[in-house]
Amino acid sequence: MEDSLLYVEMDIEEGCPTDARTTQGFWDHMTFSSITSVMNCGLIKQLDFDDLLLLPTDMDPSTCHSKLLSCWQNQLNNSHSSVSLFRAIFSAYGWPYLRLGLLKVFNDCIGFGGPLLLNKLIQFLQQGSGNLDGYVLAISLGLVSIVKSFSDTQYSFHLSKLKLKLRSSIMTVLYRKCLFVSIAERSKFSEGEIQTFMSVDADRTVNLCNSFHDMWSLPFQIGVALYLLYTQVKLAFMAGLAITILLIPVNKWISELIASATEKMMKQKDERIRRTGELLAHIRTLKMYSWEIHFSSWLMDTRSVEVKHLATRKYLDAWCVFFWATTPTLFSLFTFGLFTLMGHQLDAATVFTCLALFNNLISPLNSFPWVINGLIDAFISTRRLSRFLCCLEKESEMEQTVKFPPLFLHDQSDLVSKDMALVIHEACCAWSSSKEDPNLVLDHITLNIPKGLLVAIIGEVGSGKSSLLSAILGEMRLVHGSIYSRGSSAYVPQVPWILSGTIRDNILFGKNLDLQRYADALQACALDVDISLMAGHDLAYIGEKGTNLSGGQRARLALARAIYQDSDVCMLDDILSAVDAHVAKWILHNAILGPLMEHKTRIICTHNIQAISSADMIIVMEKGHVKWVGNPPDLAVSGYSGFASVNEFDTSSYIHSKLCHTNASNMGIQCLSLEENNANAPLEAQEIVEAEQRKEGTVELIVYKIYAAFSGWFIAVVILLSAILMQASRNGNDLWLSYWVDTTGSSQAKYATSFYLLVLCIFCIINSSLTLVRSFSFAFGGLQAAVQVHNTLLSKLINAPIQFFDQTPGGRILNRFSSDLYTIDDSLPFILNILLANFVGLLGIAVVLSYVQVLFLLLLLPFWYIYSKLQFFYRSTSRELRRLDSVSRSPIYASFTETLDGSSTIRAFNSEDYFLARFTETVAQYQRTSYSELIASLWLSLRLQLIAASIISFVGVMAVIGSHGSLPISFGTPGLVGLALSYAAPIVSTLGSFLTSFTETEKEMVSVERAIQYMDVPQEELHGSQSLNSSWPFQGVIEFQNVTMKYMPSLPAALNDITFTIAGGTQVGIVGRTGAGKSSVLNALFRLTPICRGQILVDGLNIVDIPVRDLRAHLAVVPQSPFLFEGSIRDNLDPLKMSNDVKIWDILEKCHVKEEVVAAGGLDAHIKEAGTSFSVGQRQLLCLARALLKSSKVLCLDECTANVDMQTASILQNTISSECRGMTVITIAHRISMVLNMDNILVLNQGTLVEQGNPKILLQDDDSIFSSFAKASTM
């Protein structure tokens, strides 16, 4: 019977047919032979997703999702008081789970068959009768083990299947929640917290399945074992039990401490992951500021607090391990001591039955604290998840009302039905979800917008334009009033949300492809030429957050998506500011006013003069109120200062006189779209994101070495020695017992009972002290390693060049810092500890068995051969499966993070179902890997248990034969035979757990491997030969000499042999079409991307010789996308604490954000994640203030006025010209008005300098490229 199972692997077939759904025979089901085809594949090649087993139909994620969701929603509808995720899980999966309990009972009972049969067998040997009973006993001992192994694996299989179903349902339900919860409602939770729900809490909740059955099964096992002990040694077992029971409250207390440490640790972990995410998201800006070291030191502070709690937890764990490991030796010492002192005589049957029963006791006693811990963790997690799942969802129909007389509502809806697209009545909205602090962003707004108009919303920075759009979309909390809109909507946010996927996916957004409309939409957004230049055209892959597109391309892509969706109401938040004047004009006439959208209602927030003048209706916002509504002609009359001053400002009369006679439309559209669209994004789409690497073959030895080195070699040696000596003292203890039994049994006791007890005591003390050493050195070593890995990883990543971050999705790096690091912190040392214990345990068993029965050595070889064959066959597949598992988990977190960012866009387009389906597909992939992994491990464990069963039968039968005296070799005394059998019995579990812990360790080591993989990323050249004076640069002269720069060797040059000089203290503008290389000039100056040829001099120093961080620290920059991090305003403006408050307030006033900062609560006010408490324009002003505080001689502005209104832009410009006298200012601009007053202009095209000179002189010259720009911008 065993043979048929053991040699399944010998018939290796080619090809890998794998369909778990085909009706399996009962035998196949019991032996898990469906996995052999996958394993055969694993031997030949590297496994792929197509080689895995198919999921059984009941495990399909969408089925699981709807099951749990309906239970949760029933609960929400029925009980208003307390809803708990736990109850919903129970109603979804409770019954099949409880049915499994019956199998568990059978399992537990049959486990006690072994010790009872053993008792009978030893008694038989002691009497030495010659009938056949002995053989029957010996063989039934083997059979019981076989039955147990089958029922064991079946239980594990069904339980794990249930866990997988539960995991997929929790993940999909969480994801669905994120899709449906508005931003205001979600603001109760930080982004890091929500990510932890998905990565940690979901898994912990699933572990409920294990702990729950164990809660009753463990006490049951303990009870039966104690009763059987009582039948053997009467009340003496109470002594051993007393010891054990005394340890329970101690362990309970320890586990409570562990739980509180865990809770604190998780808080710090959330915070650390959030900070890491922030660091990775803004790494480009941080490098330009040269703040990355400062930021990483903040991260390290969080990490050190986290490690402090981790340490508490680990050392408490070490005590736990110590108490549990010493229990069995103490147990035997006290029980047998008391038994002899009570005047009974020890005999072999009693002693070894008791030892076998102790072995049965130990595992339930050992796992009890873990079960309790698991339950505590799971309950904490279900509570956290319930809190999140209880968030209110956004109402699907677009009608939101609060405290509103129903009568009026009906009339209202009648009015609405005819020709209104949007009716807002007395609406007050807030961003916070809490009822207590209604910090109103929009205050009593009343608006009626008829269908089919183009509505422009204008107003200063921070007046509530974007918030108004969000309120219409239902993303804000409506405190009072009503908002009613009809029809479908489309939305382009100020920072466009780009999906990682192809360009086509981004535009279709889940709709079907209509080629004609698709082509029209592309052309209207002037994307057709950009796309034709990309490798793969519209199937080119876009990286995370659209890294390989320029800002203008991102905005146009998002606009194309909105046009293609063909919605009734289209809301555009400041999209014209991201593109230059030519393109803005083209988009306005062909997209917004074009045939595709002319009958739609279009609501656009903008500062663009042309858009405002072509609107049908204008809404002026001020500080959250609607200040004025009307048509463009009346606007100037209404004396809205913003518009009036802009008019004089932008169309300053002398440009007019120059340009009036030029008919703007004669610039043929062809020339326009071609020129603008040479915008070749800095990185070609195809090769931008490298596929995540997974290594092949075994985890190399070097990884273990590196890990040992991280934890310290001395510690590693101490651990090894203490483990071996501990096992030796344990075996010595047992051998001494059998010697004692035999001497008393043959009634020739050489020593007094007290002497035997004394020796037992000594063994016991040695064993305990060695255990203590082992568990503490392990905790210490594991912590050392965790600290080292994180610090090394962080410092290497901080010094990586920006190109590495452009090519590696943030989610992938974050995965290293979250789940991989969590493994290294927590489960890896734990599993290594178990592995070591199992290894020395096995060694001990082999040595003792060979000492007792010499013939066992003959058996050892064939068994070792079969064992190694099995485990080789299994491991080559299991490693691959684990790697596939890691690779299939990344997209789950990546798409989750991405959806968190873009949920408002998804809701606006009503594409929730499409995204849920996409996510469900990713989860299904993950389920498939996990399912194959599960079956593979059970396949192995069944076969191992059968090997062990045959070893037991062998030892038993040989002992019976020996007792008949028919063999030349005597098998020694009943004492030794008893010892041999009691050692052979646990061989099943030890072999199994050795292999599981070995494969587990290998799998967990993959995390170390993945971390190490990022430890050898390329590093920036940080050192330079030149040391800098603190006030350098003195003049601020910048010279580019024949500079050529490429983003990648395979790409065309972004700057092509450029030469120019910027005199000290002058203000220079750089203009050009999108993608002409404007930002590349800054990249080269800040050494973000190394140049291939030429040199750049600042004040006569070649910047290559200057240490790169010094260089960046001495230049000031305002980046294209404003960046604020979570923390106080003071930290945001001056994290290095260089300036005093007076200076900070002074600069804030000059940048015109003083009022906003005061309103927010002064310099110590806390800025929420990503600065969401300020509008984009205000963030831009804060970034300018930050740059001015640096008081450097060189200031670079990268399109920093793109998102602010004309009035603020002119304020900014005045600030810059007055504040920056004597400084060298380099401005990259889309707005021509921004650069008219500069001293010099550089016009770039496709990476070459095509024109330079004074803007006023260039304007006079009708043929100059610059004047054609100016014409385009003032129509």
PDB file of N, CA and C in Angstrom, residues 1038-1044 1055-1062 1081 1093-1096 1242 1244 1247-1252:
ATOM      1  N   ILE A1038      25.604  80.314 -14.828  1.00  0.00           N
ATOM      2  CA  ILE A1038      25.431  78.907 -15.223  1.00  0.00           C
ATOM      3  C   ILE A1038      25.812  78.757 -16.685  1.00  0.00           C
ATOM      4  N   GLU A1039      26.733  77.840 -16.951  1.00  0.00           N
ATOM      5  CA  GLU A1039      27.145  77.636 -18.350  1.00  0.00           C
ATOM      6  C   GLU A1039      26.908  76.182 -18.739  1.00  0.00           C
ATOM      7  N   PHE A1040      26.222  75.980 -19.859  1.00  0.00           N
ATOM      8  CA  PHE A1040      26.091  74.649 -20.447  1.00  0.00           C
ATOM      9  C   PHE A1040      27.040  74.620 -21.642  1.00  0.00           C
ATOM     10  N   GLN A1041      27.949  73.660 -21.686  1.00  0.00           N
ATOM     11  CA  GLN A1041      28.870  73.596 -22.823  1.00  0.00           C
ATOM     12  C   GLN A1041      28.705  72.256 -23.536  1.00  0.00           C
ATOM     13  N   ASN A1042      28.106  72.293 -24.743  1.00  0.00           N
ATOM     14  CA  ASN A1042      27.906  71.088 -25.573  1.00  0.00           C
ATOM     15  C   ASN A1042      27.318  69.926 -24.784  1.00  0.00           C
ATOM     16  N   VAL A1043      26.247  70.202 -24.053  1.00  0.00           N
ATOM     17  CA  VAL A1043      25.685  69.152 -23.190  1.00  0.00           C
ATOM     18  C   VAL A1043      24.747  68.243 -23.979  1.00  0.00           C
ATOM     19  N   THR A1044      24.989  66.937 -23.860  1.00  0.00           N
ATOM     20  CA  THR A1044      24.073  65.951 -24.431  1.00  0.00           C
ATOM     21  C   THR A1044      23.613  65.050 -23.294  1.00  0.00           C
ATOM     22  N   LEU A1055      18.531  66.085 -24.482  1.00  0.00           N
ATOM     23  CA  LEU A1055      19.209  67.363 -24.750  1.00  0.00           C
ATOM     24  C   LEU A1055      20.299  67.032 -25.759  1.00  0.00           C
ATOM     25  N   ASN A1056      20.368  67.842 -26.817  1.00  0.00           N
ATOM     26  CA  ASN A1056      21.263  67.468 -27.884  1.00  0.00           C
ATOM     27  C   ASN A1056      22.291  68.577 -28.123  1.00  0.00           C
ATOM     28  N   ASP A1057      23.490  68.402 -27.576  1.00  0.00           N
ATOM     29  CA  ASP A1057      24.593  69.317 -27.840  1.00  0.00           C
ATOM     30  C   ASP A1057      24.192  70.774 -27.583  1.00  0.00           C
ATOM     31  N   ILE A1058      23.719  71.049 -26.393  1.00  0.00           N
ATOM     32  CA  ILE A1058      23.197  72.379 -26.062  1.00  0.00           C
ATOM     33  C   ILE A1058      24.301  73.246 -25.453  1.00  0.00           C
ATOM     34  N   THR A1059      24.409  74.473 -25.881  1.00  0.00           N
ATOM     35  CA  THR A1059      25.382  75.399 -25.293  1.00  0.00           C
ATOM     36  C   THR A1059      24.699  76.735 -25.017  1.00  0.00           C
ATOM     37  N   PHE A1060      24.781  77.226 -23.793  1.00  0.00           N
ATOM     38  CA  PHE A1060      24.289  78.577 -23.500  1.00  0.00           C
ATOM     39  C   PHE A1060      24.904  79.031 -22.184  1.00  0.00           C
ATOM     40  N   THR A1061      24.854  80.328 -21.926  1.00  0.00           N
ATOM     41  CA  THR A1061      25.372  80.865 -20.669  1.00  0.00           C
ATOM     42  C   THR A1061      24.286  81.733 -20.045  1.00  0.00           C
ATOM     43  N   ILE A1062      24.074  81.573 -18.765  1.00  0.00           N
ATOM     44  CA  ILE A1062      23.117  82.428 -18.063  1.00  0.00           C
ATOM     45  C   ILE A1062      23.932  83.304 -17.122  1.00  0.00           C
ATOM     46  N   VAL A1081      16.623  70.220 -18.840  1.00  0.00           N
ATOM     47  CA  VAL A1081      17.691  71.161 -18.482  1.00  0.00           C
ATOM     48  C   VAL A1081      17.893  71.134 -16.962  1.00  0.00           C
ATOM     49  N   ARG A1093      27.747  63.829 -22.674  1.00  0.00           N
ATOM     50  CA  ARG A1093      28.877  64.603 -23.195  1.00  0.00           C
ATOM     51  C   ARG A1093      28.783  66.019 -22.683  1.00  0.00           C
ATOM     52  N   GLY A1094      29.893  66.766 -22.784  1.00  0.00           N
ATOM     53  CA  GLY A1094      29.881  68.174 -22.440  1.00  0.00           C
ATOM     54  C   GLY A1094      30.043  68.388 -20.950  1.00  0.00           C
ATOM     55  N   GLN A1095      29.949  69.653 -20.525  1.00  0.00           N
ATOM     56  CA  GLN A1095      30.045  69.923 -19.094  1.00  0.00           C
ATOM     57  C   GLN A1095      29.158  71.096 -18.709  1.00  0.00           C
ATOM     58  N   ILE A1096      28.780  71.137 -17.423  1.00  0.00           N
ATOM     59  CA  ILE A1096      27.940  72.213 -16.906  1.00  0.00           C
ATOM     60  C   ILE A1096      28.740  72.905 -15.815  1.00  0.00           C
ATOM     61  N   LEU A1242      15.140  81.293 -23.603  1.00  0.00           N
ATOM     62  CA  LEU A1242      15.727  80.193 -24.385  1.00  0.00           C
ATOM     63  C   LEU A1242      14.559  79.408 -24.965  1.00  0.00           C
ATOM     64  N   LEU A1244      13.457  76.001 -26.743  1.00  0.00           N
ATOM     65  CA  LEU A1244      13.967  74.664 -27.041  1.00  0.00           C
ATOM     66  C   LEU A1244      13.023  73.937 -27.970  1.00  0.00           C
ATOM     67  N   GLY A1247      15.051  69.002 -27.826  1.00  0.00           N
ATOM     68  CA  GLY A1247      16.354  68.871 -27.197  1.00  0.00           C
ATOM     69  C   GLY A1247      17.450  69.745 -27.767  1.00  0.00           C
ATOM     70  N   THR A1248      17.112  70.624 -28.719  1.00  0.00           N
ATOM     71  CA  THR A1248      18.147  71.553 -29.190  1.00  0.00           C
ATOM     72  C   THR A1248      17.684  72.976 -28.913  1.00  0.00           C
ATOM     73  N   LEU A1249      18.653  73.889 -28.800  1.00  0.00           N
ATOM     74  CA  LEU A1249      18.331  75.285 -28.522  1.00  0.00           C
ATOM     75  C   LEU A1249      18.112  75.957 -29.871  1.00  0.00           C
ATOM     76  N   VAL A1250      16.874  76.411 -30.138  1.00  0.00           N
ATOM     77  CA  VAL A1250      16.631  76.952 -31.483  1.00  0.00           C
ATOM     78  C   VAL A1250      16.631  78.465 -31.516  1.00  0.00           C
ATOM     79  N   GLU A1251      16.483  79.084 -30.319  1.00  0.00           N
ATOM     80  CA  GLU A1251      16.415  80.538 -30.346  1.00  0.00           C
ATOM     81  C   GLU A1251      16.718  81.068 -28.960  1.00  0.00           C
ATOM     82  N   GLN A1252      17.433  82.188 -28.846  1.00  0.00           N
ATOM     83  CA  GLN A1252      17.536  82.827 -27.539  1.00  0.00           C
ATOM     84  C   GLN A1252      17.671  84.326 -27.713  1.00  0.00           C
TER      85      GLN A1252
END
